[in-house]
Tab-separated table of C-alpha atoms in Angstrom:
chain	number	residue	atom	x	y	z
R	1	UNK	CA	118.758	96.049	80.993
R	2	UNK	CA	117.953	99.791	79.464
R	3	UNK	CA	118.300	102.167	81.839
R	4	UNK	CA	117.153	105.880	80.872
R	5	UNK	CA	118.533	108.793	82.605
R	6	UNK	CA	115.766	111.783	83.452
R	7	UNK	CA	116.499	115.127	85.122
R	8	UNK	CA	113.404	115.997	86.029
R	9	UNK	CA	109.935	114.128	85.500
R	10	UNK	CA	106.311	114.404	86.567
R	11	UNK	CA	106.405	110.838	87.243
R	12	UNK	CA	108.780	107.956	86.661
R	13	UNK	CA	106.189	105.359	86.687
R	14	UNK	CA	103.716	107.262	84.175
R	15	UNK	CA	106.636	107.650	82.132
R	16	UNK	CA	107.486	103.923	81.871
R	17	UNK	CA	103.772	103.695	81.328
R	18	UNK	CA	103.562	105.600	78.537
R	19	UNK	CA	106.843	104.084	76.577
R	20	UNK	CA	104.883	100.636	77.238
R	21	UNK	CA	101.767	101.321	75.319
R	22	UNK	CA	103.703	103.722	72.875
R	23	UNK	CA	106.828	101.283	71.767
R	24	UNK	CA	107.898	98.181	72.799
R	25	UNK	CA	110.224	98.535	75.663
R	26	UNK	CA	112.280	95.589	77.326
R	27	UNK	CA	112.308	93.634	80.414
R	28	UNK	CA	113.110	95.419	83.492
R	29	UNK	CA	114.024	98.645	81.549
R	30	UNK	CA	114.829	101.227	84.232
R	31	UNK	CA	113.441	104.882	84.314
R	32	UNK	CA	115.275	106.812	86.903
R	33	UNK	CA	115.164	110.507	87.723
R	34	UNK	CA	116.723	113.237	89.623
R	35	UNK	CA	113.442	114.936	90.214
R	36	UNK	CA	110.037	114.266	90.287
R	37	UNK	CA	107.499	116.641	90.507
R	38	UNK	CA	104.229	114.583	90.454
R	39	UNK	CA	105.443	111.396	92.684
R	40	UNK	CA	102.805	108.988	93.474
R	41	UNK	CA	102.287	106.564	96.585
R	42	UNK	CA	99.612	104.628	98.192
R	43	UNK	CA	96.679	105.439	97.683
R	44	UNK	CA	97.371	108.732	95.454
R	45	UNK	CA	99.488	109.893	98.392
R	46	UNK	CA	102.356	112.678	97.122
R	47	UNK	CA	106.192	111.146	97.662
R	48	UNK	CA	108.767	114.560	98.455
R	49	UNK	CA	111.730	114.263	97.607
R	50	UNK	CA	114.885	116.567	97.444
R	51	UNK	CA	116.452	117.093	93.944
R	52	UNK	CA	119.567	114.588	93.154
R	53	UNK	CA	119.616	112.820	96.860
R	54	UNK	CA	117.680	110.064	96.288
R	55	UNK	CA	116.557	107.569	94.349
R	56	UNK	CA	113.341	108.042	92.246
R	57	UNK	CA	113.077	105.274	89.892
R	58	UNK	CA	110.986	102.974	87.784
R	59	UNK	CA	111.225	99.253	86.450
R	60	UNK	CA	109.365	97.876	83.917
R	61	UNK	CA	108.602	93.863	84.444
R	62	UNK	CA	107.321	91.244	81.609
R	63	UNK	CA	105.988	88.723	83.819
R	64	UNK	CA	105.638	84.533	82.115
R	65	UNK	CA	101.666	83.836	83.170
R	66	UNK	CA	101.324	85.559	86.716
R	67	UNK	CA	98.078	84.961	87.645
R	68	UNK	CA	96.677	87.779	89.057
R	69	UNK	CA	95.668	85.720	92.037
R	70	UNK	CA	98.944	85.362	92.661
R	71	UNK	CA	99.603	89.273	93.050
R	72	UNK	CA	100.402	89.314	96.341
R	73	UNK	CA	103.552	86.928	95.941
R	74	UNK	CA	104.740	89.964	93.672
R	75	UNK	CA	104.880	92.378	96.221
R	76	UNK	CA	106.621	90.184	98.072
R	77	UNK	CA	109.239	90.062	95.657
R	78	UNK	CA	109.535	93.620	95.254
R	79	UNK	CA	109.282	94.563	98.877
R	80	UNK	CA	112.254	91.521	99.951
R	81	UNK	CA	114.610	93.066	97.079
R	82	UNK	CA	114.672	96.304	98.356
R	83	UNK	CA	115.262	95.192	101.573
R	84	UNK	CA	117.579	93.134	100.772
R	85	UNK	CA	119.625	95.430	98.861
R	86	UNK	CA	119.203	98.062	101.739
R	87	UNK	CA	120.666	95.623	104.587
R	88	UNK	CA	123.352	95.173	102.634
R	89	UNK	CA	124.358	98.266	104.178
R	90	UNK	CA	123.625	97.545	107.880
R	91	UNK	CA	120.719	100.311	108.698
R	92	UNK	CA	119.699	99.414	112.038
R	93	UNK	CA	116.137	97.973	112.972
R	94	UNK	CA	115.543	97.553	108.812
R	95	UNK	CA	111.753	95.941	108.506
R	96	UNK	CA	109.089	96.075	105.923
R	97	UNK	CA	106.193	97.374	107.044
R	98	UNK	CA	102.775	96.373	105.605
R	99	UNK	CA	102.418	96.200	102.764
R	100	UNK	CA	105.682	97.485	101.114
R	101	UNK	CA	107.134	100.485	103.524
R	102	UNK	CA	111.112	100.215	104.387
R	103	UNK	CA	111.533	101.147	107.974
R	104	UNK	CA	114.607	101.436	109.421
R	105	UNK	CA	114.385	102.226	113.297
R	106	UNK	CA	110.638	102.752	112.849
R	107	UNK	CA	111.465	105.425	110.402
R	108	UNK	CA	110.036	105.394	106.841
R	109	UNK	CA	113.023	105.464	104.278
R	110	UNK	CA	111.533	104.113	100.938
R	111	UNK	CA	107.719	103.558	99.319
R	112	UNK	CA	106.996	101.461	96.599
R	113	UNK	CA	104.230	101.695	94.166
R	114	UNK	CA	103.036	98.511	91.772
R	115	UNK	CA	100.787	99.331	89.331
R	116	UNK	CA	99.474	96.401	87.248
R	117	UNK	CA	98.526	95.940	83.739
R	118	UNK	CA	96.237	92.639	83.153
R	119	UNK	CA	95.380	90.720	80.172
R	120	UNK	CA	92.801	88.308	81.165
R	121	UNK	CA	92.998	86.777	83.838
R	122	UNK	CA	96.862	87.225	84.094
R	123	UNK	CA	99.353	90.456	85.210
R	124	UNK	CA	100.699	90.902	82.455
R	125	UNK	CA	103.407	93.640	82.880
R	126	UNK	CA	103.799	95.875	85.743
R	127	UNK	CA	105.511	99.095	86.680
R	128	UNK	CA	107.281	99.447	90.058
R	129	UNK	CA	107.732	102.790	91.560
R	130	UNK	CA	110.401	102.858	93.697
R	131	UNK	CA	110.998	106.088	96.134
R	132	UNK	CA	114.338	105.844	98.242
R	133	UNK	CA	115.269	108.027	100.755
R	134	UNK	CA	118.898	108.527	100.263
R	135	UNK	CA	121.219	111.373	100.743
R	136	UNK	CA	118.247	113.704	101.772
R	137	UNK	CA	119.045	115.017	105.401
R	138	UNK	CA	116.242	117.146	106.118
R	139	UNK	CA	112.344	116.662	105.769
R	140	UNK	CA	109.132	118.515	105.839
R	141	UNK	CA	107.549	119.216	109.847
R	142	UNK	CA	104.363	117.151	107.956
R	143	UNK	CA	106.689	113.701	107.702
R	144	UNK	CA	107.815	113.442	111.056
R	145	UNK	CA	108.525	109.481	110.363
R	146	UNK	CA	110.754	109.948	107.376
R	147	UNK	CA	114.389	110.183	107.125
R	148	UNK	CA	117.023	108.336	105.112
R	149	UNK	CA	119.769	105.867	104.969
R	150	UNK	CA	122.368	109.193	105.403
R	151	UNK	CA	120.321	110.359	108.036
R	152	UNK	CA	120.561	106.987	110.045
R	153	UNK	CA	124.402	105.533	109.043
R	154	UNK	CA	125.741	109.061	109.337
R	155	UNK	CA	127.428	108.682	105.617
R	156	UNK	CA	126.867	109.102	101.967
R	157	UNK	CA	125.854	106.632	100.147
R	158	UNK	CA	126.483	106.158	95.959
R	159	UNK	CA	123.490	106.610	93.946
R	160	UNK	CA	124.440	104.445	91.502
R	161	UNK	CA	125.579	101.576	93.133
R	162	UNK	CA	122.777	101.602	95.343
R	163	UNK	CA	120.644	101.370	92.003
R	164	UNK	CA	122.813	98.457	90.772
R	165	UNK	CA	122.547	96.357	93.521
R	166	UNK	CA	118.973	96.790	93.812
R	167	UNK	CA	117.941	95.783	90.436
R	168	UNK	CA	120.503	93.272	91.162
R	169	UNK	CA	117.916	91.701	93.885
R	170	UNK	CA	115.069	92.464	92.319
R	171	UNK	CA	115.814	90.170	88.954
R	172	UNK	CA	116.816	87.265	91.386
R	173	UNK	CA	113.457	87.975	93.703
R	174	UNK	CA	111.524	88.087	90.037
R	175	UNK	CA	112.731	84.859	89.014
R	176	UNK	CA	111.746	83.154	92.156
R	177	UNK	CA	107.870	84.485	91.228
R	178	UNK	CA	108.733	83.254	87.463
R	179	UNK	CA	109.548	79.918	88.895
R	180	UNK	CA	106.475	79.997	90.978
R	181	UNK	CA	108.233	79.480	94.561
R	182	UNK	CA	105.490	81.598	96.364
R	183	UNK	CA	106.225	79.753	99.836
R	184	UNK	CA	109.955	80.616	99.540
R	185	UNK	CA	108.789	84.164	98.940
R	186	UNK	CA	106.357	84.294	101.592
R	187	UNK	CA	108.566	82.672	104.145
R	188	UNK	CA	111.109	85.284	103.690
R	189	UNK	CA	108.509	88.200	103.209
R	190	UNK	CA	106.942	87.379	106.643
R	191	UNK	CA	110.348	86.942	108.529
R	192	UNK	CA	111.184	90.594	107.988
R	193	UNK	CA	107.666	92.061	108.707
R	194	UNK	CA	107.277	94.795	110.988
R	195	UNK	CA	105.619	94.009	114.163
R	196	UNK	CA	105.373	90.139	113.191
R	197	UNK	CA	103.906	88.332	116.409
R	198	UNK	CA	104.452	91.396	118.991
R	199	UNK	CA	101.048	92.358	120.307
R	200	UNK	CA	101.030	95.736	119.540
R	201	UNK	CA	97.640	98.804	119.760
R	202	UNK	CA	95.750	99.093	116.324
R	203	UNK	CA	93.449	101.428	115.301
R	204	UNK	CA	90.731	100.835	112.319
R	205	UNK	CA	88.694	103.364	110.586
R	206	UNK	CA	85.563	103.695	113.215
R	207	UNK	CA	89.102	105.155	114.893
R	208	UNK	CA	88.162	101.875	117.665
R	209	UNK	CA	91.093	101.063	119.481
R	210	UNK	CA	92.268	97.533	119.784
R	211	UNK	CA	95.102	95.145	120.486
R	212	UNK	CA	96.215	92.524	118.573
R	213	UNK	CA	99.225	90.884	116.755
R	214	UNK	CA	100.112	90.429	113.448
R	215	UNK	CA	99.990	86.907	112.012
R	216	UNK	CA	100.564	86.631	108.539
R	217	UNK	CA	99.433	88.086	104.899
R	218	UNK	CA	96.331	86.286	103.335
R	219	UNK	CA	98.124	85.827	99.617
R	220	UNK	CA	94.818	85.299	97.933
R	221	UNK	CA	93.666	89.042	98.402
R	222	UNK	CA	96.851	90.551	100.462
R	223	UNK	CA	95.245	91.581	103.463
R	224	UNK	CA	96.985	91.915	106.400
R	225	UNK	CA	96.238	89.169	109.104
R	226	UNK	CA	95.716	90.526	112.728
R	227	UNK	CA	94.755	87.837	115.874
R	228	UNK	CA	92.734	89.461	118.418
R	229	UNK	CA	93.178	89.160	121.923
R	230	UNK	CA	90.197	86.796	121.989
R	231	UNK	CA	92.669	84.260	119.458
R	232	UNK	CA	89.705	84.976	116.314
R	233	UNK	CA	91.232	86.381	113.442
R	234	UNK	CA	90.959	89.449	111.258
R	235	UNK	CA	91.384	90.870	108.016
R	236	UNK	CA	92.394	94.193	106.950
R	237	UNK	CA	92.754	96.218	103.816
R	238	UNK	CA	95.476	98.692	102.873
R	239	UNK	CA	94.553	101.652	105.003
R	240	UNK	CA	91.806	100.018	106.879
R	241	UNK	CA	94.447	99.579	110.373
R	242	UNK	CA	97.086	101.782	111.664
R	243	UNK	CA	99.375	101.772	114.177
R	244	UNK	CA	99.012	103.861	117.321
């Protein structure tokens, strides 16, 4: 594992991009930064982050024949490894929140970003932008739902070994999609999801207020499951149901 030290980038996961297509790079090299000027998330949404507290990083993955049917079993892996690595240090109320948000206490501390490159009908290689809250104690009035592992454990925490333990996780979590055990990953994915089975108020983008639970992830197109109150159930896209 290669992993390249930045001070300040645009963008880890263009970066690792870019060294892709330019020169051959290896499996699950590792660009991480201390800055990041351009940081992407969902949906071309901006990640903030103050310089040297968290961590910004990227990880190129080689994947053996990953359909790209099979997609949403990735995510899974990448959102459990994080989690994983995260609870580890005993944040309380840690979840993953649909599809890949870290919450501790309802609180966003980490975003992850998977962008895909396909050869056929197969992911070939894909770059995972990772965004950590960290160290950072203070946040913008505009992110009143962020803070950080610091922020909630009332300590420091070590970069670096943070970092190790992580891409410690995500190789095991990568060989368990290698291997094809998608129900192991789903299992697991779906026993730390946020709001799993607690009827809960939704709201979708007619901004039409409804109640419902969350059931499960459909794997074939990773849309998040929601039974109604009258037991049917639906389907939504990323960004397509919210929370109230």
């Amino acid at each position: 594992m290669r992993i390249i030290k930045l001070d300040a980038i645009e963008s880890t996961n263009s970066f690792l991009k870019d060294l892709s297509v330019n020169s051959t790079i290896n499996n699950f090299t590792v660009a991480v930064a201390k800055e990041q000027t351009l940081g992407r998330g969902q949906m071309n949404t901006k990640w903030v982050s103050e310089k040297g507290k968290n961590l910004i990083f990227s990880v190129f993955v080689k994947h053996q024949k990953l359909h790209i049917i099979n997609q949403t079993f990735l995510n899974f892996a990448i959102s459990i490894s994080i989690y994983e690595a995260i609870a580890l240090l005993k944040p309380p109320k840690l979840t993953v929140k649909w599809p890949n948000d870290i919450l501790s206490e309802k609180k966003k501390i980490c975003g992850i970003l998977i962008e895909n490159s396909l050869k056929g009908m197969h992911i070939d290689s894909s770059v995972v932008g990772i965004g950590l809250n960290v160290n950072q104690l203070n946040f913008p009035e505009n992110l009143p739902n962020a803070s950080s592992l610091a922020k909630i454990l009332h300590k420091e925490i070590d970069l670096d070994e943070l970092l190790r333990v992580i891409l410690e996780k995500l190789q095991m979590n990568i060989e368990l999609l290698n291997t094809k055990q998608f129900e192991k990953l789903e299992d697991r994915y779906l026993s730390i999801l946020f709001k799993k089975n607690v009827p809960s108020m939704f709201k979708d983008t007619q901004n039409v207020f409804f109640m419902g639970k969350i059931v499960g992830v459909n794997t074939q197109n990773g849309k998040l499951q929601i039974e109604l109150n009258n037991e049917t159930i639906k389907e939504f896209g990323l960004k397509e149901v919210s929370f109230v």
